[in-house]
Short mmCIF file of C-alpha atoms and ligand atoms in Angstrom, two decimals:
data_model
loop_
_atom_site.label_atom_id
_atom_site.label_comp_id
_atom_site.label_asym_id
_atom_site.label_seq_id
_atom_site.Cartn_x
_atom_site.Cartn_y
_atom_site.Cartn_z
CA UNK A 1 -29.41 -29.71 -11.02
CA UNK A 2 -26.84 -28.79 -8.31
CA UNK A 3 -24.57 -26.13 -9.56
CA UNK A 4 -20.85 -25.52 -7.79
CA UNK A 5 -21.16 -23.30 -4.87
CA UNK A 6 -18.26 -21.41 -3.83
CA UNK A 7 -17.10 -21.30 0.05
CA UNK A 8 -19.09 -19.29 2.39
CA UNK A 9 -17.93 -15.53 2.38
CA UNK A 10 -16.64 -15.63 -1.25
CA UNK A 11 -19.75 -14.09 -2.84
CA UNK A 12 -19.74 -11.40 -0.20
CA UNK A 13 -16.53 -10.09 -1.48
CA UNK A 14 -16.96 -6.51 -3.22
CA UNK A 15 -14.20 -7.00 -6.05
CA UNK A 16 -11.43 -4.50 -5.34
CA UNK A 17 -11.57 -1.72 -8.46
CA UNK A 18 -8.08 -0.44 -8.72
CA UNK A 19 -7.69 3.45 -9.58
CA UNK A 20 -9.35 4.79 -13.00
CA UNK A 21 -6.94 4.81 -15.86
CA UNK A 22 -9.17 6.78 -18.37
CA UNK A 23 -12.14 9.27 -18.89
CA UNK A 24 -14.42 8.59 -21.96
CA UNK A 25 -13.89 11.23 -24.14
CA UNK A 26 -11.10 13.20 -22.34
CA UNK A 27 -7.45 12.23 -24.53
CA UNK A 28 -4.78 13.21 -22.21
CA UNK A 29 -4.68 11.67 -19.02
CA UNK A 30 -2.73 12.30 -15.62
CA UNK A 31 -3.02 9.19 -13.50
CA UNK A 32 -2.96 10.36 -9.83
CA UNK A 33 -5.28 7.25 -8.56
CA UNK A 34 -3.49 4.51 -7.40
CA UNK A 35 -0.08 5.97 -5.57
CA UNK A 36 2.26 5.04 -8.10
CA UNK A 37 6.12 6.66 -7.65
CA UNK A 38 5.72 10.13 -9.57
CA UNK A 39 8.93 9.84 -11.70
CA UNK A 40 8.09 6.36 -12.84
CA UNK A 41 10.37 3.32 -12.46
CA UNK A 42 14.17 4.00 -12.77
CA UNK A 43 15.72 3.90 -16.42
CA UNK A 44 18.20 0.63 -15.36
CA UNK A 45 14.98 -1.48 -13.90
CA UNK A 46 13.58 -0.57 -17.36
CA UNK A 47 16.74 -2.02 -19.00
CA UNK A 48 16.86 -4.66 -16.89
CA UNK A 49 13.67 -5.77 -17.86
CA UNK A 50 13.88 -5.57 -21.92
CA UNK A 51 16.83 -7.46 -21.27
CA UNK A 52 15.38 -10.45 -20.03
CA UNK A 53 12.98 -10.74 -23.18
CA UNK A 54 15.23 -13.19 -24.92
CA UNK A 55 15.04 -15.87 -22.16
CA UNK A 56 10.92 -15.93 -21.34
CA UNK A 57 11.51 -19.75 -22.69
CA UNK A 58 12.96 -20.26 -19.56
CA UNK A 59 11.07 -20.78 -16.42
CA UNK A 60 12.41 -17.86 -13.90
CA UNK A 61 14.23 -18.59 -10.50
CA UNK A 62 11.25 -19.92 -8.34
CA UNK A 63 13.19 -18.81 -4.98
CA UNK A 64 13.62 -15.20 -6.64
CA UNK A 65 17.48 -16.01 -5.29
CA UNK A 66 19.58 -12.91 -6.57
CA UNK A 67 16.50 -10.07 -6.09
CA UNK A 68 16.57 -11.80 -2.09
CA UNK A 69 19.97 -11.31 -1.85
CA UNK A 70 19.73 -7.53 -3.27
CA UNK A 71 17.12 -6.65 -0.93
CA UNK A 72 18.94 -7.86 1.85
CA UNK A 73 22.28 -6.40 0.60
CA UNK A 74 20.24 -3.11 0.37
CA UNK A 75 18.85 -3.29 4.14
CA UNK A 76 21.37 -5.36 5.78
CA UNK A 77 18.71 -8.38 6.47
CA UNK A 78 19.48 -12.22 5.72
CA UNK A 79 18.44 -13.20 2.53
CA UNK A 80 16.95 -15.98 4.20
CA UNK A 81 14.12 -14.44 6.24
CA UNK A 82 12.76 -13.01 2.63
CA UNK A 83 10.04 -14.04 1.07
CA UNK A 84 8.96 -12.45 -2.37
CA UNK A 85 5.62 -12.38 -4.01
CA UNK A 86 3.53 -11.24 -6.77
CA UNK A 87 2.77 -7.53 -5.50
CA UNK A 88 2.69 -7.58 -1.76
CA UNK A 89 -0.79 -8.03 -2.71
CA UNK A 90 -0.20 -11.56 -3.02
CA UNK A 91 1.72 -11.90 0.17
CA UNK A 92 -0.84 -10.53 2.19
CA UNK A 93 -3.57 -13.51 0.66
CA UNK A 94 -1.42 -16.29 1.37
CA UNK A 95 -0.45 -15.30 5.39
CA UNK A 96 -4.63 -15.17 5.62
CA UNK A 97 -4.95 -18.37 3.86
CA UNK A 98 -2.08 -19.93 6.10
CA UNK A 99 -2.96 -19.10 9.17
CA UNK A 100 -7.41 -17.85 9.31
CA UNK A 101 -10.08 -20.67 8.19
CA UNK A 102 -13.66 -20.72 8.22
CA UNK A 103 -14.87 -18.46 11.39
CA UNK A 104 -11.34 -17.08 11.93
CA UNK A 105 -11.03 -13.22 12.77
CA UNK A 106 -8.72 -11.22 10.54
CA UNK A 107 -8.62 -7.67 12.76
CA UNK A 108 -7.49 -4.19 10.97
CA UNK A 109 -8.29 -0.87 11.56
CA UNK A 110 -11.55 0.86 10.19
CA UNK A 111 -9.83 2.84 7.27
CA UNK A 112 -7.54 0.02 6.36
CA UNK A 113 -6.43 -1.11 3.12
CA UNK A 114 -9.53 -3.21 1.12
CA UNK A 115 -7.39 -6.53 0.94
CA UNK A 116 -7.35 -7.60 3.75
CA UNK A 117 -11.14 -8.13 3.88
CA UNK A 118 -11.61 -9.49 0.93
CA UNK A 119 -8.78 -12.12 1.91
CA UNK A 120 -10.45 -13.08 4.99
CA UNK A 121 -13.57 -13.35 3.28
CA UNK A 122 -11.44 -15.24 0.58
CA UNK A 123 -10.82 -17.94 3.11
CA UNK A 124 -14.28 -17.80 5.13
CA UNK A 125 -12.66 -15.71 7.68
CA UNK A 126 -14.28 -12.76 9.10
CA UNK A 127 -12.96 -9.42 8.85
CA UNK A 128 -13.25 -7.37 11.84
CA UNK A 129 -12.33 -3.49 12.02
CA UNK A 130 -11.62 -1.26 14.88
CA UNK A 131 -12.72 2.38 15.36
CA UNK A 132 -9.64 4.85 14.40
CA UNK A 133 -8.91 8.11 15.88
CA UNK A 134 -8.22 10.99 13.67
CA UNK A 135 -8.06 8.97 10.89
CA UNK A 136 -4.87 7.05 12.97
CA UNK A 137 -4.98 3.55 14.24
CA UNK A 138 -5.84 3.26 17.40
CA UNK A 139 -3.64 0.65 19.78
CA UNK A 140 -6.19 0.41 22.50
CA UNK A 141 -9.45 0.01 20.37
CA UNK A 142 -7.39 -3.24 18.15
CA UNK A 143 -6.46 -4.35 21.35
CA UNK A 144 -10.36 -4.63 22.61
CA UNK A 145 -11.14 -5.97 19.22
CA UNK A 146 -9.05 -8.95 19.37
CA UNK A 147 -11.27 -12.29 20.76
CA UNK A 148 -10.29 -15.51 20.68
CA UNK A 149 -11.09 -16.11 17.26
CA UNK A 150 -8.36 -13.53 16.29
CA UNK A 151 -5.44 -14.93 14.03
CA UNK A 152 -3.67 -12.03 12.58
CA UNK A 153 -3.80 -8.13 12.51
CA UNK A 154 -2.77 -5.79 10.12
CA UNK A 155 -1.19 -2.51 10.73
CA UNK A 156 -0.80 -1.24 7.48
CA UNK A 157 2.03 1.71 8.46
CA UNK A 158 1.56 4.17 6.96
CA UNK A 159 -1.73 4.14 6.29
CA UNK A 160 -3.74 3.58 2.70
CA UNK A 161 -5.95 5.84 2.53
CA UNK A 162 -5.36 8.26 5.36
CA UNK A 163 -1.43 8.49 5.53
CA UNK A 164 -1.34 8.40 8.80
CA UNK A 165 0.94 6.48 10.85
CA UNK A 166 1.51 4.61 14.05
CA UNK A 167 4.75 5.28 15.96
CA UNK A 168 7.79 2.91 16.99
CA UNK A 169 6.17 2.93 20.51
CA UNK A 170 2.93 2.25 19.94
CA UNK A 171 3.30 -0.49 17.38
CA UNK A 172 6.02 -2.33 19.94
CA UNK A 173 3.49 -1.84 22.60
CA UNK A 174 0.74 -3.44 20.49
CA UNK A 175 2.82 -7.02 19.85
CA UNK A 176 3.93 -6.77 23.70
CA UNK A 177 0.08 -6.29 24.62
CA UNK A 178 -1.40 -9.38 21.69
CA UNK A 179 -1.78 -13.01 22.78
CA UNK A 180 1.69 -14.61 21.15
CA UNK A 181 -0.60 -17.17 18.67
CA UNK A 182 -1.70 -14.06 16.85
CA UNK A 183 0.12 -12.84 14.11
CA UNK A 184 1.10 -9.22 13.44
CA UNK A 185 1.30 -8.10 9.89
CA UNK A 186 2.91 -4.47 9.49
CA UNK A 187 2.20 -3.75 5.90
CA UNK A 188 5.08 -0.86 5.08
CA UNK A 189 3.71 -0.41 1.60
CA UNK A 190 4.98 3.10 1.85
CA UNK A 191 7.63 3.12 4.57
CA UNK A 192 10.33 4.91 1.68
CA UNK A 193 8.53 8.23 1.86
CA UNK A 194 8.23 8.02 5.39
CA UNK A 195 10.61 10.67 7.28
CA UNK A 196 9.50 11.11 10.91
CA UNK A 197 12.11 9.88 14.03
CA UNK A 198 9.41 7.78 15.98
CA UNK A 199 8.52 5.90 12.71
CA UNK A 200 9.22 2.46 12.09
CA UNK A 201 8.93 0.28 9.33
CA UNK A 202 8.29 -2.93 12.05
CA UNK A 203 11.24 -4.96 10.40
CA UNK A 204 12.95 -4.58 13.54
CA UNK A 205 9.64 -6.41 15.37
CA UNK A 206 9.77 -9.15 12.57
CA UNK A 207 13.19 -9.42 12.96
CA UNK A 208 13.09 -9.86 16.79
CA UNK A 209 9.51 -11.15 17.50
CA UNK A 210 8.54 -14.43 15.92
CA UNK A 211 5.54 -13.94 15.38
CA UNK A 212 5.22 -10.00 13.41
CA UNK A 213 5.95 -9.73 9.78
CA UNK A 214 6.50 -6.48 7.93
CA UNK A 215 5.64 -6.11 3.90
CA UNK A 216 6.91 -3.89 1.72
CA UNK A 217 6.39 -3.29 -2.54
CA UNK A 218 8.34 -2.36 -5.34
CA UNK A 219 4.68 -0.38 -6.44
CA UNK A 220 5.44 2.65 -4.91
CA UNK A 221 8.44 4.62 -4.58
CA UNK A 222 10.22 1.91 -7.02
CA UNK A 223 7.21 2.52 -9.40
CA UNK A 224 6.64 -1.30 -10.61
CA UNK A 225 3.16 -1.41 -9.97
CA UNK A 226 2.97 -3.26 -13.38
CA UNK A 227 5.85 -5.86 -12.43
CA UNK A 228 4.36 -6.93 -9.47
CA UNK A 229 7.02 -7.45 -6.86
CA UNK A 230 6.31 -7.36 -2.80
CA UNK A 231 7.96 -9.06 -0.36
CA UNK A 232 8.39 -9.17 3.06
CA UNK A 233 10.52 -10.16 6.10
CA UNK A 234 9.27 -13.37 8.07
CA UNK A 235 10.42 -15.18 11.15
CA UNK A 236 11.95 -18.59 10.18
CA UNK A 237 9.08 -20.71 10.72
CA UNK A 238 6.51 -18.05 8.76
CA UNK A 239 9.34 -17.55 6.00
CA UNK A 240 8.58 -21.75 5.65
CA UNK A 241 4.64 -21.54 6.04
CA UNK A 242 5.03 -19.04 3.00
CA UNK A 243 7.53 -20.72 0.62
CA UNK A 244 5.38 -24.38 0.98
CA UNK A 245 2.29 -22.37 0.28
CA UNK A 246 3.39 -19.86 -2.88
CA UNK A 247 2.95 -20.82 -6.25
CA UNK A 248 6.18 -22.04 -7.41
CA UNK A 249 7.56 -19.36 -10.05
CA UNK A 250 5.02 -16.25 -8.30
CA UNK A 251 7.29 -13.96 -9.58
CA UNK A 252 8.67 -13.49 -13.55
CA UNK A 253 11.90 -13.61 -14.59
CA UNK A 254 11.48 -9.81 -15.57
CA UNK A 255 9.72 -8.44 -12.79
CA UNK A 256 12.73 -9.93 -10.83
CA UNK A 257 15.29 -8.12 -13.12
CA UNK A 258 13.26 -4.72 -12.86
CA UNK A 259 12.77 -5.05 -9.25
CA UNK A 260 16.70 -6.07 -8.30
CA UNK A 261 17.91 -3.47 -11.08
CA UNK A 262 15.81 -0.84 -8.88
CA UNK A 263 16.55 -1.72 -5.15
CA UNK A 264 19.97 -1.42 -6.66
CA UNK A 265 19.64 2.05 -7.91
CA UNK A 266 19.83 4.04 -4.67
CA UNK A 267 20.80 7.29 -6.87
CA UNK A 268 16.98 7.09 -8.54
CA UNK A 269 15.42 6.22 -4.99
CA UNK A 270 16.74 9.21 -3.49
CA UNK A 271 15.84 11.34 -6.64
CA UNK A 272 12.34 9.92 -5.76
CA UNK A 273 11.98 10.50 -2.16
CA UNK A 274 13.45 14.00 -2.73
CA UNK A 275 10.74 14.87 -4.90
CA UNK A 276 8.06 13.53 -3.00
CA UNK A 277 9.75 15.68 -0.03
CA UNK A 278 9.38 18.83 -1.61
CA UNK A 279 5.74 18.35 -3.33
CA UNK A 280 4.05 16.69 -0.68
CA UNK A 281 4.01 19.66 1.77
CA UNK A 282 3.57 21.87 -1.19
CA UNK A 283 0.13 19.90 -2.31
CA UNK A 284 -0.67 20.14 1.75
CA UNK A 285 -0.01 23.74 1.81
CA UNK A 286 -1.60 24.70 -1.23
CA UNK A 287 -4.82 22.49 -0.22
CA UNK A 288 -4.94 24.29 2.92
CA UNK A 289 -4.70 27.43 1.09
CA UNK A 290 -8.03 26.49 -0.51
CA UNK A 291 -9.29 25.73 2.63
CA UNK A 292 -9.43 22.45 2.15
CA UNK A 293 -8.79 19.93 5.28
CA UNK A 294 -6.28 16.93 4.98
CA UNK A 295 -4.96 14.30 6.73
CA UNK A 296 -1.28 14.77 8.68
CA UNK A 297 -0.06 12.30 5.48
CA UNK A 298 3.46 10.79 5.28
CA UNK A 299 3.27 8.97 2.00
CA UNK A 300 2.94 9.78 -1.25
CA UNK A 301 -0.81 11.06 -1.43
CA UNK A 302 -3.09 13.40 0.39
CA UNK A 303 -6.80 12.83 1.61
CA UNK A 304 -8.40 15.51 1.23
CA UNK A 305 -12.19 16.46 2.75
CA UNK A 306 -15.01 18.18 0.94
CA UNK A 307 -18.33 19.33 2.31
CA UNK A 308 -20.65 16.56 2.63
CA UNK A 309 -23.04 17.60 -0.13
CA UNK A 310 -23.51 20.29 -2.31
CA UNK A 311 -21.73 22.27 -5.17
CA UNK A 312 -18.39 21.61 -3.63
CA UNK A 313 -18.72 17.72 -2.42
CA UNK A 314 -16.17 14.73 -3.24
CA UNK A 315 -18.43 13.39 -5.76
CA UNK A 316 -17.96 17.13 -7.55
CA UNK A 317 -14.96 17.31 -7.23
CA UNK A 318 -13.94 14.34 -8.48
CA UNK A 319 -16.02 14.51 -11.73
CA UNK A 320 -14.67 18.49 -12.30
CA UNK A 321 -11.21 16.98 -12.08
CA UNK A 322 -11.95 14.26 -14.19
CA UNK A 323 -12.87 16.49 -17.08
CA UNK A 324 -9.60 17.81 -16.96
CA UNK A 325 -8.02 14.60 -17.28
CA UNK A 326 -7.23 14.47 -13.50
CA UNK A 327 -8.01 11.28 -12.14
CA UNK A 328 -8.05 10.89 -8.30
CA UNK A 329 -9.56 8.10 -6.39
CA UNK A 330 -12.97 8.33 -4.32
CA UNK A 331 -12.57 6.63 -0.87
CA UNK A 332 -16.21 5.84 -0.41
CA UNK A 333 -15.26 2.23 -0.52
CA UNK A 334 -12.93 3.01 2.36
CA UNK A 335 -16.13 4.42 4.41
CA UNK A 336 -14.85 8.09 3.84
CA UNK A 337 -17.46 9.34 1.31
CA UNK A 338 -16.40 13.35 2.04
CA UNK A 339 -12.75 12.52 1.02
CA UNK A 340 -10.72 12.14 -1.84
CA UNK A 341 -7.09 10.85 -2.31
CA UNK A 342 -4.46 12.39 -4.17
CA UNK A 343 -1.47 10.69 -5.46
CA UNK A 344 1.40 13.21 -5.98
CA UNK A 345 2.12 13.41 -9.56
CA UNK A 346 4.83 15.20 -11.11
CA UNK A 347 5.49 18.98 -10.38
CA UNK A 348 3.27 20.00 -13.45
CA UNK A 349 0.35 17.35 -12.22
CA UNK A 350 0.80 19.01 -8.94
CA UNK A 351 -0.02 22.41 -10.36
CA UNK A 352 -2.64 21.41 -12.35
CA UNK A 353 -4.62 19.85 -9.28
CA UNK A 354 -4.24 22.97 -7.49
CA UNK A 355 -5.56 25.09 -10.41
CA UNK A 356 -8.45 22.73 -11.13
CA UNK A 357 -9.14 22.76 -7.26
CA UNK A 358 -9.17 26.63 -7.67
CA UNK A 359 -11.18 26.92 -10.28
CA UNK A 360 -13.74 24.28 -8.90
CA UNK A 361 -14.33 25.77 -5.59
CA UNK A 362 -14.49 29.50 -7.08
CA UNK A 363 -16.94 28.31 -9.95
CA UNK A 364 -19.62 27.00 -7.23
CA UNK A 365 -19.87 29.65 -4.91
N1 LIG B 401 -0.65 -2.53 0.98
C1 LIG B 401 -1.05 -1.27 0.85
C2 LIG B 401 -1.26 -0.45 2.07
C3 LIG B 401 -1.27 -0.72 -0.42
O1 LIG B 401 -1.70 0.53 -0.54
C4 LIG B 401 -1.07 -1.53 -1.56
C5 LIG B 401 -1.29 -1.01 -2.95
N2 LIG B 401 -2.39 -0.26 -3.16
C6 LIG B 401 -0.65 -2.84 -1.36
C7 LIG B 401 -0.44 -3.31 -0.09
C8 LIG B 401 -0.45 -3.78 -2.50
O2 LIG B 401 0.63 -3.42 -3.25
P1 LIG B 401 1.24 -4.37 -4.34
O3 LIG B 401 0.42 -5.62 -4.41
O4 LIG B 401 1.19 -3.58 -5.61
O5 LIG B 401 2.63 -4.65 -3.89
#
């Protein structure tokens, strides 16, 4: 008997595992594993949402019409170069299913964000990574990556799960120095927290190149990791690619309430960034005080290194904060076994990482 066999590369897909959620036998739990905003989503997305219970008979808006227009009245864009999806997540999959097939190269840099591996491998396309420096994307080494077999890179800006990013120069001199047929995907997942002069988020590339897109989610600073909203900003013809391919209703009538509610609420954004602008130095500072190494991060998380074995490794670490309810996310998966990643919580979760830290490094030695 013949059984179905799925398309080659699909069974070499490790299934992304999203950040813990709970500890077997440990009752109160402080989430700091998957970069969610700190404060949670703002109190008129949540209204926005309940609101739309009495109308789930109803099939939402399929073009996501007034959350398009709110982005764009937020950001000064045309509504029309907007494309929404479920998560940016989902955005990402359907630019690698529309433009890599079977043998295809799908070129990132080493550290970069799981997805857009398993995508490629999603669509028989082979993911290809270049060496980073520092824990920063390198320009040259994706440039002497790319072959002929290249169809799209991603520069995921700033980084997941190093924070680092690549500057307004270097990213500009990347598309200049890429064969035109190859698509540039600047995924800006985190571009809100971002507060550095010779940062960009690349909408100004995918408003002025036609062939680099830039991403963006309502996951992180907007904190509706549960809604699922992305969306991006596409060059006419990619905007069309995208809306032909997408599943007709990809995003619900709430999480298009929640999500236009919150791009609305500039008051809570800024609230947001201002807290992640006083505690992410802090964590960085107080890390360092520990003597503990991290990455030059611009988001809203630290890496942070541990020996490579011993009393005092990631793997330790990790499990000692875990008993106190402190769930951070191991980056072996990311090929950075040493390292952990630290969403910044609240001010009290803050503290309470730094004391556990404390406490774990002075108990082993
Ligand atoms: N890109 C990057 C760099 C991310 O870190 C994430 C979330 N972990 C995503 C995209 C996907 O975000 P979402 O699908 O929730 O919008």
């Amino acid at each position: 008997m013949s059984l179905p066999t799925p398309q080659p590369g699909i069974l070499d897909i490790a299934a992304y595992v999203g950040g813990e959620s709970s500890v077997k036998g440990v009752e109160r739990i402080y989430k700091l594993s998957s970069n969610e905003g700190a404060l949670g989503p703002s109190p008129k997305a949540q209204a926005a949402l309940v609101a739309t219970a009495g109308k789930l008979h109803r099939y939402p808006d399929g073009g996501s019409t007034e959350l398009r227009k709110a982005i764009a009245a937020r950001y000064g864009l045309d509504p029309t170069t907007i494309v929404c999806g479920a998560g940016s997540d989902e955005l990402i999959g359907l630019l690698v299913k529309a433009y890599a097939g079977p043998g295809d190269e799908v070129l990132y840099s080493e550290h970069g964000f799981l997805m857009y591996g398993i995508y490629a491998k999603g669509c028989s396309a082979v993911p290809v990574t270049a060496p980073e420096r520092n824990l920063c994307a390198d320009v040259d080494a994706l440039l002497a990556a790319v072959t002929d077999k290249t169809k799209l890179v991603f520069v995921t800006n700033p980084s997941n799960p190093t924070g680092t990013y690549t500057s307004a120069e270097e990213l500009a001199r990347l598309r200049a120095a890429l064969p035109s047929h190859v698509l540039l995907v600047i995924d800006a997942a985190y571009a809100e927290y971002v507060d550095r002069n010779d940062y960009t988020t690349g909408l100004d590339l995918a408003q002025n190149t036609p062939n680099t897109v830039m991403l963006r989610t309502f996951s992180k600073l907007h904190a509706l990791g549960g809604a699922r909203v992305g969306w991006g900003v596409f060059p006419p013809a990619i905007a069309d690619v995208m809306n032909r391919l997408r599943s007709p209703f990809n995003l619900t009538s709430s999480s298009q309430a929640a999500a236009r509610a919150a791009i609305e609420d500039v008051e809570f954004q800024a609230l947001c960034k201002t807290h992640n602008d006083y505690w992410l130095p802090w964590m960085k500072a107080e890390l360092k005080a520990l003597g503990l190494h991290t990455t030059d991060s611009v988001a809203n998380f630290v890496l942070v290194q541990f020996p490579a074995d011993g009393a005092h490794s990631a793997k330790a670490a990790h499990a000692f904060l875990q008993n106190r309810g402190l769930i951070v996310r191991p980056v072996g998966s990311y090929g950075l076994p040493e390292w952990l990643r630290i969403t910044i919580g609240t001010g009290e979760e803050n503290q309470m990482v730094i004391a556990a830290l404390k406490d774990f490094l002075g108990a082993g030695s």
